[in-house]
PDB file of C-alpha atoms in Angstrom:
ATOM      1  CA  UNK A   1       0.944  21.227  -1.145  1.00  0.00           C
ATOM      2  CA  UNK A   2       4.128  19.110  -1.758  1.00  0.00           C
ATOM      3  CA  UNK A   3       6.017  19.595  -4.332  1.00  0.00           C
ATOM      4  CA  UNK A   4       8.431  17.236  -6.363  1.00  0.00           C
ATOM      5  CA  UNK A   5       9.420  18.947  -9.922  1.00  0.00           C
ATOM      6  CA  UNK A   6      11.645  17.450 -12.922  1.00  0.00           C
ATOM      7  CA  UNK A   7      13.566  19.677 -15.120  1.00  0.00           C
ATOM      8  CA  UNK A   8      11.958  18.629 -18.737  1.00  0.00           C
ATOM      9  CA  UNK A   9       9.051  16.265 -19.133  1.00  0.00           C
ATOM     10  CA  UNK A  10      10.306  15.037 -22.754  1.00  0.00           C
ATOM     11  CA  UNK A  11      13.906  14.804 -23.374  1.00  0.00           C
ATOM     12  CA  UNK A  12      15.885  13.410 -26.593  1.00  0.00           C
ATOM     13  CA  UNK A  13      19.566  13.335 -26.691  1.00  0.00           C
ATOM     14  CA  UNK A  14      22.267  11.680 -28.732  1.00  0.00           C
ATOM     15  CA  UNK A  15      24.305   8.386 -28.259  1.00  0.00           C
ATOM     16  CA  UNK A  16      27.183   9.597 -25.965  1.00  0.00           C
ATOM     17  CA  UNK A  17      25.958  12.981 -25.104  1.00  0.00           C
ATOM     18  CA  UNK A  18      26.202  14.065 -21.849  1.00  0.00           C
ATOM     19  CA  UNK A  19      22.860  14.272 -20.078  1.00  0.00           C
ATOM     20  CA  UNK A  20      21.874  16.129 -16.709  1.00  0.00           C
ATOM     21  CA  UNK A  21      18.545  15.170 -15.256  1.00  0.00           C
ATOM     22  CA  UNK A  22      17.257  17.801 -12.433  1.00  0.00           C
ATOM     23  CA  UNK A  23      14.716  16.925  -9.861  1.00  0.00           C
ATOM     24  CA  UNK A  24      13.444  19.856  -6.853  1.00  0.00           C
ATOM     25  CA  UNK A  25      12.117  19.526  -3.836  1.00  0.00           C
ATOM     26  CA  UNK A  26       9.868  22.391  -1.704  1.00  0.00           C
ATOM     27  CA  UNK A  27       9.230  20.124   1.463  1.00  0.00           C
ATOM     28  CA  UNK A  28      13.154  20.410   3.096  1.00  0.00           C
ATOM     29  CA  UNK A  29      13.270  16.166   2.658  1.00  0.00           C
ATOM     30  CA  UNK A  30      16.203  14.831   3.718  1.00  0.00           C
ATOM     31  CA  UNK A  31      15.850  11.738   1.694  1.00  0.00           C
ATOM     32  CA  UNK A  32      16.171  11.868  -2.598  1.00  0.00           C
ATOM     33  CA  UNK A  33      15.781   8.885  -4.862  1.00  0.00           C
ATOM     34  CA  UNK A  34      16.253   8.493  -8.346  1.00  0.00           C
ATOM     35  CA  UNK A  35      14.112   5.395 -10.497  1.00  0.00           C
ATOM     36  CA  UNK A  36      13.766   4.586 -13.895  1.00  0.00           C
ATOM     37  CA  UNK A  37      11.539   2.878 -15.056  1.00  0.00           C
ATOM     38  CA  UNK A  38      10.776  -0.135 -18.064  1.00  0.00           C
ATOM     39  CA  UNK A  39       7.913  -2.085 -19.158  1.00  0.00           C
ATOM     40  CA  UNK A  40       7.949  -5.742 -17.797  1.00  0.00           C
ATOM     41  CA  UNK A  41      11.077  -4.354 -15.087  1.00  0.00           C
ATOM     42  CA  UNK A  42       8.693  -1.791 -12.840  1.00  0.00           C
ATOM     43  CA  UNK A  43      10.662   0.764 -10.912  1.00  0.00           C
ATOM     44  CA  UNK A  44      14.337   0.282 -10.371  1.00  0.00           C
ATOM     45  CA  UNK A  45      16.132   2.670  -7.813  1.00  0.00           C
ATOM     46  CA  UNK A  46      19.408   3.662  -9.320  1.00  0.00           C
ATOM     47  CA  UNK A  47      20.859   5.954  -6.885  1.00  0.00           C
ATOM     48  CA  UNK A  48      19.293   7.557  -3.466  1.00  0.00           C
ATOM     49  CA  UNK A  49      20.617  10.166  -1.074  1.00  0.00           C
ATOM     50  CA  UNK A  50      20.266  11.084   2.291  1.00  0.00           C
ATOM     51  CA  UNK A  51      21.361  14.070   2.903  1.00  0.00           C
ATOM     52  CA  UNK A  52      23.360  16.723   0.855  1.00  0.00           C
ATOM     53  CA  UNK A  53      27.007  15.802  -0.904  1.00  0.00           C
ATOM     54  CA  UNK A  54      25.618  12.152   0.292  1.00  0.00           C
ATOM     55  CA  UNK A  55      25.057   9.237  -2.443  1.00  0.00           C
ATOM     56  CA  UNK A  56      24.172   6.077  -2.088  1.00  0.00           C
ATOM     57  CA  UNK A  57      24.390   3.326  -4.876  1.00  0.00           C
ATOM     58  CA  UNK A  58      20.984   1.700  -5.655  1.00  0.00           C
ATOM     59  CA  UNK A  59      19.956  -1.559  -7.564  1.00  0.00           C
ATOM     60  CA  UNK A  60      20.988  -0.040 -10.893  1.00  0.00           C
ATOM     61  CA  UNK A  61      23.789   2.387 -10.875  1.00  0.00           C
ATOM     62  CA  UNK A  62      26.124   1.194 -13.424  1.00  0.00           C
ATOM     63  CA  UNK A  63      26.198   4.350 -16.176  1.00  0.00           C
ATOM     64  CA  UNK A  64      24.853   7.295 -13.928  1.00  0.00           C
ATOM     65  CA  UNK A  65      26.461   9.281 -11.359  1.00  0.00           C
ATOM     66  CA  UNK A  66      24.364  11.719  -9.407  1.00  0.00           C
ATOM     67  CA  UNK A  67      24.729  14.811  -7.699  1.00  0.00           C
ATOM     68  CA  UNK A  68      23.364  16.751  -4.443  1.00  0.00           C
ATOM     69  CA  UNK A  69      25.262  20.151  -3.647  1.00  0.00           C
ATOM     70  CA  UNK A  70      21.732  21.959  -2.035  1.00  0.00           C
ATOM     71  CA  UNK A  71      19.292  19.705   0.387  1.00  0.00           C
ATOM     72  CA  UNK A  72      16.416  20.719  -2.211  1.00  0.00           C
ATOM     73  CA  UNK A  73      18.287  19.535  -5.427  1.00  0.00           C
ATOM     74  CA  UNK A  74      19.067  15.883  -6.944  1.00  0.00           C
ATOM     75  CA  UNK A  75      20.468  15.671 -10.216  1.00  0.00           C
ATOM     76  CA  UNK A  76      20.823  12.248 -12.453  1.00  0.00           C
ATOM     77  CA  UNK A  77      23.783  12.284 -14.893  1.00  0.00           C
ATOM     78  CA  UNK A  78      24.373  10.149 -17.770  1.00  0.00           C
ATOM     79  CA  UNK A  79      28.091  10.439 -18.666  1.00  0.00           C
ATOM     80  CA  UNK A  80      27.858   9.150 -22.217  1.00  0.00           C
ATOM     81  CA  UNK A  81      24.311   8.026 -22.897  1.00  0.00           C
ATOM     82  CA  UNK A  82      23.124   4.961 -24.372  1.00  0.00           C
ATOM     83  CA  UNK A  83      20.135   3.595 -26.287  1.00  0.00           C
ATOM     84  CA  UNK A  84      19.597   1.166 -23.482  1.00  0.00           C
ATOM     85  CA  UNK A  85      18.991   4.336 -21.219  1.00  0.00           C
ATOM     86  CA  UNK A  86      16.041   5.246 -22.743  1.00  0.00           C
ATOM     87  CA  UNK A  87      13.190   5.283 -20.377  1.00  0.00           C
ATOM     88  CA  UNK A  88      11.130   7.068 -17.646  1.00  0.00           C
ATOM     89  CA  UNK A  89      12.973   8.465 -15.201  1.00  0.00           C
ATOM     90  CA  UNK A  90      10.701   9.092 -11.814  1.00  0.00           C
ATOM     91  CA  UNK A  91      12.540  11.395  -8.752  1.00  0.00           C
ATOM     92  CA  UNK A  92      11.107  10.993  -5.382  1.00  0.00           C
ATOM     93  CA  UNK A  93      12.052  12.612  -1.962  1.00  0.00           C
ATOM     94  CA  UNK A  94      10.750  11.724   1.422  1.00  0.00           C
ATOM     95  CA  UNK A  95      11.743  12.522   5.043  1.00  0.00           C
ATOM     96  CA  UNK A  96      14.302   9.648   6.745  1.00  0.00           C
ATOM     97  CA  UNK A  97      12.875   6.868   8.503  1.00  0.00           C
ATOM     98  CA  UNK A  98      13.781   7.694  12.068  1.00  0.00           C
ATOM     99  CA  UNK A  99      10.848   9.693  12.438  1.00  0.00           C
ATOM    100  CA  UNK A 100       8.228   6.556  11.419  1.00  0.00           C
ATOM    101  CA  UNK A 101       6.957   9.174   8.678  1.00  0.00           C
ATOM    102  CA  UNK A 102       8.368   8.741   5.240  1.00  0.00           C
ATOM    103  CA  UNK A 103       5.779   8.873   2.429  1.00  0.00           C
ATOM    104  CA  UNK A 104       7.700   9.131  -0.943  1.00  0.00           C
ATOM    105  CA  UNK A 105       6.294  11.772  -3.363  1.00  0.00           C
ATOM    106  CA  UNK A 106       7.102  11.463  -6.626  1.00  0.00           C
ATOM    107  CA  UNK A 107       7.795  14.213  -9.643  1.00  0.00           C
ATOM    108  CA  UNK A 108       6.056  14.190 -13.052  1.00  0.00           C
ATOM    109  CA  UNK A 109       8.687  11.862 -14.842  1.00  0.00           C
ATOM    110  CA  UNK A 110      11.281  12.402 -17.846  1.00  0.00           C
ATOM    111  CA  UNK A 111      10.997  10.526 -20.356  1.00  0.00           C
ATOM    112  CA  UNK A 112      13.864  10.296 -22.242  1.00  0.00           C
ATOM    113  CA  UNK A 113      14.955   9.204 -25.654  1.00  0.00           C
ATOM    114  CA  UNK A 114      18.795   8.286 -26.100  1.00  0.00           C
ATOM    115  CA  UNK A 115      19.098   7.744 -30.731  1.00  0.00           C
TER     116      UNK A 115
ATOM    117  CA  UNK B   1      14.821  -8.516   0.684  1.00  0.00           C
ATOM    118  CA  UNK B   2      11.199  -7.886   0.614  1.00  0.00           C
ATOM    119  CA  UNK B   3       8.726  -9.232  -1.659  1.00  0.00           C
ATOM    120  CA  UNK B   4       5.440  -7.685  -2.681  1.00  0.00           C
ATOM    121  CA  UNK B   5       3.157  -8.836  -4.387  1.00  0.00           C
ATOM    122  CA  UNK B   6      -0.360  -7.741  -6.106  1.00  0.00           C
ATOM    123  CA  UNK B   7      -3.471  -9.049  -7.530  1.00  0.00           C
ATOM    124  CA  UNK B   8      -5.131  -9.307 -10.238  1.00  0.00           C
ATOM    125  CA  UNK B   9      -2.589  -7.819 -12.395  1.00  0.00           C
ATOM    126  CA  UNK B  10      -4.954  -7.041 -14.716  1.00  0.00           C
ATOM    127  CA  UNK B  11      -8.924  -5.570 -13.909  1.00  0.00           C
ATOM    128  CA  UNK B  12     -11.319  -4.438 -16.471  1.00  0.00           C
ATOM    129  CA  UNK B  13     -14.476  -2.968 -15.302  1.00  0.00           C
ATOM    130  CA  UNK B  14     -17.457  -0.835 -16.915  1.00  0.00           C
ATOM    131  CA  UNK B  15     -18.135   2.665 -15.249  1.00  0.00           C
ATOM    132  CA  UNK B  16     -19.999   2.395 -11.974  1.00  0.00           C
ATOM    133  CA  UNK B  17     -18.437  -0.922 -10.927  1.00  0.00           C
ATOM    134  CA  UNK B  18     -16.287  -1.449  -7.425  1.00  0.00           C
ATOM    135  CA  UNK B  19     -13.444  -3.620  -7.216  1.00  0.00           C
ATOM    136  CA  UNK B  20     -11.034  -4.264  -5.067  1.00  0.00           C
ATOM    137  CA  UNK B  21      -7.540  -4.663  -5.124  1.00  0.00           C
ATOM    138  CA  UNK B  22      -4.660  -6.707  -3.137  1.00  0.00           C
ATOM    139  CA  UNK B  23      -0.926  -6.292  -1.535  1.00  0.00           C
ATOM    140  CA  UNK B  24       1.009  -8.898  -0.134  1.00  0.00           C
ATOM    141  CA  UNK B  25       4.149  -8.415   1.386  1.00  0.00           C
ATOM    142  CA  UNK B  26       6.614 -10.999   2.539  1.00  0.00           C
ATOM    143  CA  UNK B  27       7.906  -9.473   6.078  1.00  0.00           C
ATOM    144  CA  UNK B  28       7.083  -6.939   8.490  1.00  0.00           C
ATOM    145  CA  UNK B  29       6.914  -3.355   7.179  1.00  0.00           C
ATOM    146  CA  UNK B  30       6.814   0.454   8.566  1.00  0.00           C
ATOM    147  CA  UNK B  31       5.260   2.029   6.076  1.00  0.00           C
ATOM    148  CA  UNK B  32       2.390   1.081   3.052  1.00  0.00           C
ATOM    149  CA  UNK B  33       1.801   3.351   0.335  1.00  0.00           C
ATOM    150  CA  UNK B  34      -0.596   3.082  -2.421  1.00  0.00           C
ATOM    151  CA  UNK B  35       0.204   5.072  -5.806  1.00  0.00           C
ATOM    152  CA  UNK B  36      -2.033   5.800  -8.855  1.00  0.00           C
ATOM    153  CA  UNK B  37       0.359   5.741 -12.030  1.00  0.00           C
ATOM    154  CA  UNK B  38      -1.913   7.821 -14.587  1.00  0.00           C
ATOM    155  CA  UNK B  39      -1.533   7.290 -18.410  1.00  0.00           C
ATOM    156  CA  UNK B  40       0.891  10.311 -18.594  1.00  0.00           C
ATOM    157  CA  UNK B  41       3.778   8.495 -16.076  1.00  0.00           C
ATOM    158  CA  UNK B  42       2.981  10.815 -12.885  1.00  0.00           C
ATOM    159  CA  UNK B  43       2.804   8.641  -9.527  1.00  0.00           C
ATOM    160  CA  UNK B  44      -0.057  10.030  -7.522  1.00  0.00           C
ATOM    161  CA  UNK B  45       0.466   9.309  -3.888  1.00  0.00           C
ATOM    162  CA  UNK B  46      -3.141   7.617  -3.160  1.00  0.00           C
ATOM    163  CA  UNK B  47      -2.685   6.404   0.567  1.00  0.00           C
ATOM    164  CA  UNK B  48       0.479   6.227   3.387  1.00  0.00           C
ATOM    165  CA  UNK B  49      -1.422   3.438   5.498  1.00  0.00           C
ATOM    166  CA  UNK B  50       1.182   1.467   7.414  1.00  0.00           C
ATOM    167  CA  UNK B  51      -1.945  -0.303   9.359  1.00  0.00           C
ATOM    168  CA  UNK B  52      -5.468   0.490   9.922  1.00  0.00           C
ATOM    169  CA  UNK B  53      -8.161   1.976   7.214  1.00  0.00           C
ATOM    170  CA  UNK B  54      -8.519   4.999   5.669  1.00  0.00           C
ATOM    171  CA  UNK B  55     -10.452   6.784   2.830  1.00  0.00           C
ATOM    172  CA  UNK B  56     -10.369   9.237   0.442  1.00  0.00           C
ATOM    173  CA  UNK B  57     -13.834  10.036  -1.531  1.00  0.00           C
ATOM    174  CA  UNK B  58     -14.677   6.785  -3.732  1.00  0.00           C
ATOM    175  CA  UNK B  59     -10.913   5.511  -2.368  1.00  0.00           C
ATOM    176  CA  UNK B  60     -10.604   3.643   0.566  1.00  0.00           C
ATOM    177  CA  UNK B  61      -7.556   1.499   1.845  1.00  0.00           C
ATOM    178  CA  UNK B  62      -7.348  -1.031   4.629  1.00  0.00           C
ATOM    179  CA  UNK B  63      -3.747  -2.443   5.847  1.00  0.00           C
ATOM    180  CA  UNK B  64      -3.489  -5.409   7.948  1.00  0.00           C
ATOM    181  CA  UNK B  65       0.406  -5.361   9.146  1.00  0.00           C
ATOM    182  CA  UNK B  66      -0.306  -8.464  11.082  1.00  0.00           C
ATOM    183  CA  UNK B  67      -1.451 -10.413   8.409  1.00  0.00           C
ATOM    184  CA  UNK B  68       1.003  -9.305   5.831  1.00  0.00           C
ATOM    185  CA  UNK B  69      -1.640  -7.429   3.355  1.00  0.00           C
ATOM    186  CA  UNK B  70      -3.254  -4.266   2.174  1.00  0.00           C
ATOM    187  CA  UNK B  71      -6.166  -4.010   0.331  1.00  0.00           C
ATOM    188  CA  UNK B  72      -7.378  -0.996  -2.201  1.00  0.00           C
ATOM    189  CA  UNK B  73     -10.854  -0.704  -2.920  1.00  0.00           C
ATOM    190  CA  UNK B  74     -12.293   1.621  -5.484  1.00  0.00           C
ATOM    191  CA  UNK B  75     -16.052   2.226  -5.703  1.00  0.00           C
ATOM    192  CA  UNK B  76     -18.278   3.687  -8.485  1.00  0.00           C
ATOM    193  CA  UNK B  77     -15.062   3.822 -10.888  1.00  0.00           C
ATOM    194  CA  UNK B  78     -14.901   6.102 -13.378  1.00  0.00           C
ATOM    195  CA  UNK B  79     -12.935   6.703 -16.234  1.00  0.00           C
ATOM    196  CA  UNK B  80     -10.250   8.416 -14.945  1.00  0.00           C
ATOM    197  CA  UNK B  81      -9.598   5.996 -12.745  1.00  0.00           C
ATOM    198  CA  UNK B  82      -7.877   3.838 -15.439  1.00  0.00           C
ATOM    199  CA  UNK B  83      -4.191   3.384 -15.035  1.00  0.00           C
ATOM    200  CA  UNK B  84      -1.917   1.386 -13.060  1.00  0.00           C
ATOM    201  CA  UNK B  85      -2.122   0.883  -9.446  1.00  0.00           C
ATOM    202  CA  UNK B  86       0.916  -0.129  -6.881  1.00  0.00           C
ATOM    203  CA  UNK B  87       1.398  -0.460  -3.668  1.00  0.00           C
ATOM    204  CA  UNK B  88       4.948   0.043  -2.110  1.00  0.00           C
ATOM    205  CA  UNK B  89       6.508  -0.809   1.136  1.00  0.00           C
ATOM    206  CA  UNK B  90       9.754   0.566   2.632  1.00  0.00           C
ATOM    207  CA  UNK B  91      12.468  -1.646   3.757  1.00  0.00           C
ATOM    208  CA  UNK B  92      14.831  -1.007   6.621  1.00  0.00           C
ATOM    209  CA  UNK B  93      17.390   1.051   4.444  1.00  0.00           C
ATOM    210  CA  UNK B  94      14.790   3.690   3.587  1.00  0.00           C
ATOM    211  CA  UNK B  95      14.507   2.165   0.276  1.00  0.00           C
ATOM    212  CA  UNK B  96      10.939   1.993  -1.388  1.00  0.00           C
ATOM    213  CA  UNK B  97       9.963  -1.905  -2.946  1.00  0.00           C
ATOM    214  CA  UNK B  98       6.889  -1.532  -5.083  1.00  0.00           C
ATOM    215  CA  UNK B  99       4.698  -4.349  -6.348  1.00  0.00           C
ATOM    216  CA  UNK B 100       4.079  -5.632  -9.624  1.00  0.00           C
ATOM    217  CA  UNK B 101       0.831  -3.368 -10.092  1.00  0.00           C
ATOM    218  CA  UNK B 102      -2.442  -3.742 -11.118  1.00  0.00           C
ATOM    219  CA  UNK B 103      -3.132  -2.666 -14.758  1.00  0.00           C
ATOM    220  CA  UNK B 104      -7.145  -0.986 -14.166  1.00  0.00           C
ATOM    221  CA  UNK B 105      -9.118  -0.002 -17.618  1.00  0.00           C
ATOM    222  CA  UNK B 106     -12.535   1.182 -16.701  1.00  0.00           C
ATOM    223  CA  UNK B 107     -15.283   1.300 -19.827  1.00  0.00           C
ATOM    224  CA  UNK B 108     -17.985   3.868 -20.518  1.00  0.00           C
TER     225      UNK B 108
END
């Protein structure tokens, strides 16, 4: 069974507090996105990644950075976070398009709180 | 880029009842996928149907990549079918465009 986990389901942090987001995947995908998303906006990719200590910017990228040492691992970071961060954040991994087989799974979400 | 595109956006139904739901998409795609979004936030990966028809217990999907659409049908809902529905294409860059969705509440 595949496999997409997210470090905390609920997560409330501070105006400018540093926040790490942690998504794992068990299928050796080369591909890892990052989404958030907002009622009335749907899902907006803010950064993707095709292979490890690769990033790619996505529609939304201005206040994260992201991180991919290990194929399995993608993290999200918020610098300094902001009330207007608050939302659902939704990883997703999925193999590259080359072989016409890329179905994106997605993890359980974060939702996050930023006071 | 892409643009897709669902209807209704919003489907109320009582317990028993089938319904069916659309995708447009504005240009020619490699992949479909269908997602369930249940009322806790998790995406459940309901069908990868780039073309042709497939099904799934009371779930069946039919994409016509010719014709630019993809159609969901759900039969005998249930309950636990409420939630919202998308469909998502991928563009050339790997990248995944969903739809607007489809907001389903099925009724007891």
């Amino acid at each position: 069974d595949v496999k997409v986990t997210q470090s905390s389901r609920y997560l409330v942090k501070r105006t400018g507090e540093k926040v790490f987001l942690e998504c794992v995947q068990d299928m050796d995908h080369e591909n890892m996105f990052w989404y958030r998303q907002d009622p009335g906006l749907g899902l907006r990719l803010i950064y993707f990644s095709y292979d490890v200590k690769m990033k790619e910017k996505g529609d939304i990228p201005e206040g994260y950075s992201v991180s991919r040492e290990k194929k399995e691992r993608f993290s999200l970071i918020l610098e300094s976070a902001s009330t207007n961060q608050t939302s659902m954040y939704l990883c997703a991994s999925s193999l590259p398009k080359s072989g016409f087989y890329n179905e994106q799974f997605f993890g359980p979400g974060t939702r996050l709180t930023v006071l | 880029g892409i643009q897709v595109e669902q209807s209704p956006p919003d489907l109320i139904l009582q317990e028993g009842a089938n319904s069916t739901l659309r995708c447009n998409f504005s240009d020619s795609v490699n992949n479909l996928q269908w997602f369930h979004q249940n009322p806790w936030g998790q995406l459940i990966n309901l069908f990868y149907i780039p073309s042709g028809t497939k099904q799934n217990g009371r779930l069946s999907a039919t994409t016509v990549a010719t014709e630019r659409y993809s159609l969901l049908y759900i039969s005998s809902s249930q309950t636990t079918d409420s939630g919202v529905y998308f469909c998502a294409v991928v563009d050339n860059t790997d990248k995944l465009i969903f739809g607007t969705g489809t907001r389903l509440q099925v009724f007891p």
